[in-house]
């Protein structure tokens, strides 16, 4: 049963990681709705490695170009004039807020923030923020217009996703839209910016997988991670095609409706607010 549950949650993770609807919220809500034990913060962090490996595979050319360009820039003044050098630094700078706050708030992330009352409220609140960004953003700037100020602001937005229910992609995309970037540019940068943070968090949490912070154990967690990788790869391709021509409005509606339904179930005592640490 642990293996089956982990496969199902791997599918949930793959479907929701890249959509602006919060994968961590769904990994907390779905077990409650199905009457399962909460998988725990360690499971959530590690299974996200699967979806980030999907990002690495999908964007490997971009990652290689940026990474190799940044390394060349360390040794060559001429290479430091290339856009790859700047983009490498922007990803490093943008990753710092979530690293610092993730370490500082680790206990709250693993426990207090994983309350469903809180998560449902974040689903609604950040859904409205995404809707406002979609409505007010100019959606004109390409990713090549990224600068240090915007990289810091996008990094701070990503750090908000340490709170389950916010959504890493949703927060970063919202900030990108507010800053005037087009949907595809904001989405693409959100994917790239997430790689250091998510892989780092997953590796850091590997030590907790055999212990009490993971309800399913090592083998089911590995299987769930592989499933998340396969599903996530398909979702990336679909989402980048979708945002080229369509708005984020359906995701805004989904977030608000899901958050309201969860609050109603909590109010009626159908599910409980507390989840495992």
PDB file of N, CA, C and O in Angstrom, residues 217-261:
ATOM      1  N   UNK A 217       9.027   5.259   3.621  1.00  0.00           N
ATOM      2  CA  UNK A 217      10.260   4.509   3.520  1.00  0.00           C
ATOM      3  C   UNK A 217      11.010   4.770   2.228  1.00  0.00           C
ATOM      4  O   UNK A 217      10.555   5.489   1.341  1.00  0.00           O
ATOM      5  N   UNK A 218      12.168   4.144   2.105  1.00  0.00           N
ATOM      6  CA  UNK A 218      13.099   4.464   1.019  1.00  0.00           C
ATOM      7  C   UNK A 218      12.606   4.037  -0.358  1.00  0.00           C
ATOM      8  O   UNK A 218      12.556   4.842  -1.297  1.00  0.00           O
ATOM      9  N   UNK A 219      12.234   2.765  -0.534  1.00  0.00           N
ATOM     10  CA  UNK A 219      11.870   2.256  -1.862  1.00  0.00           C
ATOM     11  C   UNK A 219      10.623   2.955  -2.425  1.00  0.00           C
ATOM     12  O   UNK A 219      10.636   3.423  -3.576  1.00  0.00           O
ATOM     13  N   UNK A 220       9.523   3.066  -1.669  1.00  0.00           N
ATOM     14  CA  UNK A 220       8.370   3.795  -2.209  1.00  0.00           C
ATOM     15  C   UNK A 220       8.693   5.244  -2.566  1.00  0.00           C
ATOM     16  O   UNK A 220       8.161   5.774  -3.553  1.00  0.00           O
ATOM     17  N   UNK A 221       9.568   5.879  -1.790  1.00  0.00           N
ATOM     18  CA  UNK A 221       9.942   7.257  -2.083  1.00  0.00           C
ATOM     19  C   UNK A 221      10.697   7.344  -3.406  1.00  0.00           C
ATOM     20  O   UNK A 221      10.470   8.256  -4.212  1.00  0.00           O
ATOM     21  N   UNK A 222      11.588   6.390  -3.655  1.00  0.00           N
ATOM     22  CA  UNK A 222      12.327   6.357  -4.922  1.00  0.00           C
ATOM     23  C   UNK A 222      11.359   6.170  -6.086  1.00  0.00           C
ATOM     24  O   UNK A 222      11.444   6.855  -7.114  1.00  0.00           O
ATOM     25  N   UNK A 223      10.410   5.250  -5.944  1.00  0.00           N
ATOM     26  CA  UNK A 223       9.435   4.984  -6.999  1.00  0.00           C
ATOM     27  C   UNK A 223       8.592   6.235  -7.254  1.00  0.00           C
ATOM     28  O   UNK A 223       8.354   6.620  -8.409  1.00  0.00           O
ATOM     29  N   UNK A 224       8.135   6.890  -6.190  1.00  0.00           N
ATOM     30  CA  UNK A 224       7.352   8.109  -6.347  1.00  0.00           C
ATOM     31  C   UNK A 224       8.137   9.201  -7.048  1.00  0.00           C
ATOM     32  O   UNK A 224       7.582   9.965  -7.857  1.00  0.00           O
ATOM     33  N   UNK A 225       9.429   9.275  -6.770  1.00  0.00           N
ATOM     34  CA  UNK A 225      10.289  10.279  -7.403  1.00  0.00           C
ATOM     35  C   UNK A 225      10.419  10.019  -8.899  1.00  0.00           C
ATOM     36  O   UNK A 225      10.373  10.951  -9.712  1.00  0.00           O
ATOM     37  N   UNK A 226      10.572   8.743  -9.278  1.00  0.00           N
ATOM     38  CA  UNK A 226      10.672   8.382 -10.696  1.00  0.00           C
ATOM     39  C   UNK A 226       9.366   8.709 -11.424  1.00  0.00           C
ATOM     40  O   UNK A 226       9.373   9.256 -12.536  1.00  0.00           O
ATOM     41  N   UNK A 227       8.244   8.387 -10.804  1.00  0.00           N
ATOM     42  CA  UNK A 227       6.937   8.692 -11.404  1.00  0.00           C
ATOM     43  C   UNK A 227       6.780  10.199 -11.583  1.00  0.00           C
ATOM     44  O   UNK A 227       6.319  10.671 -12.633  1.00  0.00           O
ATOM     45  N   UNK A 228       7.174  10.969 -10.569  1.00  0.00           N
ATOM     46  CA  UNK A 228       7.084  12.431 -10.657  1.00  0.00           C
ATOM     47  C   UNK A 228       7.928  12.955 -11.809  1.00  0.00           C
ATOM     48  O   UNK A 228       7.533  13.902 -12.501  1.00  0.00           O
ATOM     49  N   UNK A 229       9.092  12.346 -12.050  1.00  0.00           N
ATOM     50  CA  UNK A 229       9.965  12.745 -13.153  1.00  0.00           C
ATOM     51  C   UNK A 229       9.268  12.562 -14.499  1.00  0.00           C
ATOM     52  O   UNK A 229       9.244  13.475 -15.337  1.00  0.00           O
ATOM     53  N   UNK A 230       8.676  11.393 -14.724  1.00  0.00           N
ATOM     54  CA  UNK A 230       8.046  11.081 -16.007  1.00  0.00           C
ATOM     55  C   UNK A 230       6.850  11.996 -16.262  1.00  0.00           C
ATOM     56  O   UNK A 230       6.709  12.589 -17.340  1.00  0.00           O
ATOM     57  N   UNK A 231       5.993  12.133 -15.260  1.00  0.00           N
ATOM     58  CA  UNK A 231       4.802  12.977 -15.422  1.00  0.00           C
ATOM     59  C   UNK A 231       5.207  14.442 -15.563  1.00  0.00           C
ATOM     60  O   UNK A 231       4.658  15.176 -16.401  1.00  0.00           O
ATOM     61  N   UNK A 232       6.177  14.873 -14.768  1.00  0.00           N
ATOM     62  CA  UNK A 232       6.617  16.266 -14.812  1.00  0.00           C
ATOM     63  C   UNK A 232       7.182  16.662 -16.160  1.00  0.00           C
ATOM     64  O   UNK A 232       6.976  17.784 -16.635  1.00  0.00           O
ATOM     65  N   UNK A 233       7.876  15.746 -16.826  1.00  0.00           N
ATOM     66  CA  UNK A 233       8.453  16.028 -18.130  1.00  0.00           C
ATOM     67  C   UNK A 233       7.359  16.369 -19.146  1.00  0.00           C
ATOM     68  O   UNK A 233       7.498  17.311 -19.934  1.00  0.00           O
ATOM     69  N   UNK A 234       6.265  15.615 -19.092  1.00  0.00           N
ATOM     70  CA  UNK A 234       5.146  15.878 -20.002  1.00  0.00           C
ATOM     71  C   UNK A 234       4.472  17.208 -19.677  1.00  0.00           C
ATOM     72  O   UNK A 234       4.082  17.968 -20.582  1.00  0.00           O
ATOM     73  N   UNK A 235       4.352  17.516 -18.395  1.00  0.00           N
ATOM     74  CA  UNK A 235       3.677  18.748 -17.980  1.00  0.00           C
ATOM     75  C   UNK A 235       4.467  19.982 -18.395  1.00  0.00           C
ATOM     76  O   UNK A 235       3.888  20.997 -18.816  1.00  0.00           O
ATOM     77  N   UNK A 236       5.795  19.932 -18.291  1.00  0.00           N
ATOM     78  CA  UNK A 236       6.619  21.072 -18.717  1.00  0.00           C
ATOM     79  C   UNK A 236       6.341  21.415 -20.175  1.00  0.00           C
ATOM     80  O   UNK A 236       6.104  22.577 -20.529  1.00  0.00           O
ATOM     81  N   UNK A 237       6.394  20.407 -21.018  1.00  0.00           N
ATOM     82  CA  UNK A 237       6.178  20.621 -22.448  1.00  0.00           C
ATOM     83  C   UNK A 237       4.799  21.233 -22.702  1.00  0.00           C
ATOM     84  O   UNK A 237       4.672  22.201 -23.459  1.00  0.00           O
ATOM     85  N   UNK A 238       3.790  20.690 -22.032  1.00  0.00           N
ATOM     86  CA  UNK A 238       2.429  21.194 -22.233  1.00  0.00           C
ATOM     87  C   UNK A 238       2.296  22.636 -21.754  1.00  0.00           C
ATOM     88  O   UNK A 238       1.710  23.478 -22.445  1.00  0.00           O
ATOM     89  N   UNK A 239       2.847  22.942 -20.575  1.00  0.00           N
ATOM     90  CA  UNK A 239       2.651  24.268 -19.993  1.00  0.00           C
ATOM     91  C   UNK A 239       3.315  25.354 -20.825  1.00  0.00           C
ATOM     92  O   UNK A 239       2.733  26.427 -21.030  1.00  0.00           O
ATOM     93  N   UNK A 240       4.523  25.100 -21.317  1.00  0.00           N
ATOM     94  CA  UNK A 240       5.203  26.110 -22.122  1.00  0.00           C
ATOM     95  C   UNK A 240       4.438  26.390 -23.414  1.00  0.00           C
ATOM     96  O   UNK A 240       4.429  27.523 -23.908  1.00  0.00           O
ATOM     97  N   UNK A 241       3.801  25.361 -23.965  1.00  0.00           N
ATOM     98  CA  UNK A 241       2.968  25.579 -25.144  1.00  0.00           C
ATOM     99  C   UNK A 241       1.698  26.350 -24.772  1.00  0.00           C
ATOM    100  O   UNK A 241       1.265  27.253 -25.494  1.00  0.00           O
ATOM    101  N   UNK A 242       1.135  26.008 -23.628  1.00  0.00           N
ATOM    102  CA  UNK A 242      -0.122  26.626 -23.188  1.00  0.00           C
ATOM    103  C   UNK A 242       0.040  28.123 -22.944  1.00  0.00           C
ATOM    104  O   UNK A 242      -0.767  28.939 -23.413  1.00  0.00           O
ATOM    105  N   UNK A 243       1.094  28.508 -22.196  1.00  0.00           N
ATOM    106  CA  UNK A 243       1.227  29.913 -21.800  1.00  0.00           C
ATOM    107  C   UNK A 243       1.607  30.808 -22.975  1.00  0.00           C
ATOM    108  O   UNK A 243       1.522  32.037 -22.862  1.00  0.00           O
ATOM    109  N   UNK A 244       2.035  30.220 -24.082  1.00  0.00           N
ATOM    110  CA  UNK A 244       2.356  31.035 -25.250  1.00  0.00           C
ATOM    111  C   UNK A 244       1.112  31.698 -25.825  1.00  0.00           C
ATOM    112  O   UNK A 244       1.191  32.756 -26.457  1.00  0.00           O
ATOM    113  N   UNK A 245      -0.055  31.096 -25.597  1.00  0.00           N
ATOM    114  CA  UNK A 245      -1.281  31.581 -26.221  1.00  0.00           C
ATOM    115  C   UNK A 245      -2.431  31.813 -25.245  1.00  0.00           C
ATOM    116  O   UNK A 245      -3.456  32.378 -25.621  1.00  0.00           O
ATOM    117  N   UNK A 246      -2.274  31.370 -23.997  1.00  0.00           N
ATOM    118  CA  UNK A 246      -3.396  31.420 -23.054  1.00  0.00           C
ATOM    119  C   UNK A 246      -2.997  32.072 -21.743  1.00  0.00           C
ATOM    120  O   UNK A 246      -1.813  32.154 -21.401  1.00  0.00           O
ATOM    121  N   UNK A 247      -3.994  32.522 -20.983  1.00  0.00           N
ATOM    122  CA  UNK A 247      -3.749  33.184 -19.707  1.00  0.00           C
ATOM    123  C   UNK A 247      -3.725  32.170 -18.565  1.00  0.00           C
ATOM    124  O   UNK A 247      -4.045  30.996 -18.735  1.00  0.00           O
ATOM    125  N   UNK A 248      -3.349  32.670 -17.383  1.00  0.00           N
ATOM    126  CA  UNK A 248      -3.317  31.833 -16.187  1.00  0.00           C
ATOM    127  C   UNK A 248      -4.664  31.807 -15.463  1.00  0.00           C
ATOM    128  O   UNK A 248      -4.763  31.253 -14.366  1.00  0.00           O
ATOM    129  N   UNK A 249      -5.692  32.407 -16.059  1.00  0.00           N
ATOM    130  CA  UNK A 249      -6.992  32.519 -15.393  1.00  0.00           C
ATOM    131  C   UNK A 249      -7.552  31.169 -14.900  1.00  0.00           C
ATOM    132  O   UNK A 249      -8.073  31.098 -13.779  1.00  0.00           O
ATOM    133  N   UNK A 250      -7.467  30.090 -15.682  1.00  0.00           N
ATOM    134  CA  UNK A 250      -8.010  28.813 -15.177  1.00  0.00           C
ATOM    135  C   UNK A 250      -7.337  28.352 -13.893  1.00  0.00           C
ATOM    136  O   UNK A 250      -7.991  27.758 -13.030  1.00  0.00           O
ATOM    137  N   UNK A 251      -6.036  28.635 -13.750  1.00  0.00           N
ATOM    138  CA  UNK A 251      -5.326  28.233 -12.544  1.00  0.00           C
ATOM    139  C   UNK A 251      -5.742  29.093 -11.354  1.00  0.00           C
ATOM    140  O   UNK A 251      -5.778  28.623 -10.215  1.00  0.00           O
ATOM    141  N   UNK A 252      -6.037  30.352 -11.614  1.00  0.00           N
ATOM    142  CA  UNK A 252      -6.531  31.242 -10.557  1.00  0.00           C
ATOM    143  C   UNK A 252      -7.859  30.702 -10.014  1.00  0.00           C
ATOM    144  O   UNK A 252      -8.053  30.578  -8.796  1.00  0.00           O
ATOM    145  N   UNK A 253      -8.766  30.371 -10.924  1.00  0.00           N
ATOM    146  CA  UNK A 253     -10.078  29.839 -10.526  1.00  0.00           C
ATOM    147  C   UNK A 253      -9.907  28.530  -9.755  1.00  0.00           C
ATOM    148  O   UNK A 253     -10.533  28.321  -8.701  1.00  0.00           O
ATOM    149  N   UNK A 254      -9.049  27.657 -10.266  1.00  0.00           N
ATOM    150  CA  UNK A 254      -8.823  26.360  -9.614  1.00  0.00           C
ATOM    151  C   UNK A 254      -8.306  26.544  -8.190  1.00  0.00           C
ATOM    152  O   UNK A 254      -8.783  25.885  -7.254  1.00  0.00           O
ATOM    153  N   UNK A 255      -7.340  27.441  -8.004  1.00  0.00           N
ATOM    154  CA  UNK A 255      -6.772  27.666  -6.678  1.00  0.00           C
ATOM    155  C   UNK A 255      -7.838  28.153  -5.694  1.00  0.00           C
ATOM    156  O   UNK A 255      -7.914  27.673  -4.555  1.00  0.00           O
ATOM    157  N   UNK A 256      -8.620  29.128  -6.129  1.00  0.00           N
ATOM    158  CA  UNK A 256      -9.628  29.706  -5.238  1.00  0.00           C
ATOM    159  C   UNK A 256     -10.691  28.656  -4.885  1.00  0.00           C
ATOM    160  O   UNK A 256     -11.087  28.532  -3.721  1.00  0.00           O
ATOM    161  N   UNK A 257     -11.139  27.899  -5.878  1.00  0.00           N
ATOM    162  CA  UNK A 257     -12.157  26.877  -5.631  1.00  0.00           C
ATOM    163  C   UNK A 257     -11.618  25.791  -4.711  1.00  0.00           C
ATOM    164  O   UNK A 257     -12.281  25.385  -3.747  1.00  0.00           O
ATOM    165  N   UNK A 258     -10.395  25.301  -4.995  1.00  0.00           N
ATOM    166  CA  UNK A 258      -9.807  24.253  -4.148  1.00  0.00           C
ATOM    167  C   UNK A 258      -9.634  24.747  -2.723  1.00  0.00           C
ATOM    168  O   UNK A 258      -9.965  24.030  -1.760  1.00  0.00           O
ATOM    169  N   UNK A 259      -9.104  25.959  -2.565  1.00  0.00           N
ATOM    170  CA  UNK A 259      -8.922  26.503  -1.225  1.00  0.00           C
ATOM    171  C   UNK A 259     -10.234  26.617  -0.476  1.00  0.00           C
ATOM    172  O   UNK A 259     -10.330  26.278   0.713  1.00  0.00           O
ATOM    173  N   UNK A 260     -11.292  27.067  -1.163  1.00  0.00           N
ATOM    174  CA  UNK A 260     -12.604  27.207  -0.534  1.00  0.00           C
ATOM    175  C   UNK A 260     -13.186  25.850  -0.155  1.00  0.00           C
ATOM    176  O   UNK A 260     -13.779  25.688   0.929  1.00  0.00           O
ATOM    177  N   UNK A 261     -13.002  24.848  -1.025  1.00  0.00           N
ATOM    178  CA  UNK A 261     -13.501  23.499  -0.724  1.00  0.00           C
ATOM    179  C   UNK A 261     -12.791  22.924   0.496  1.00  0.00           C
ATOM    180  O   UNK A 261     -13.426  22.350   1.390  1.00  0.00           O
TER     181      UNK A 261
END
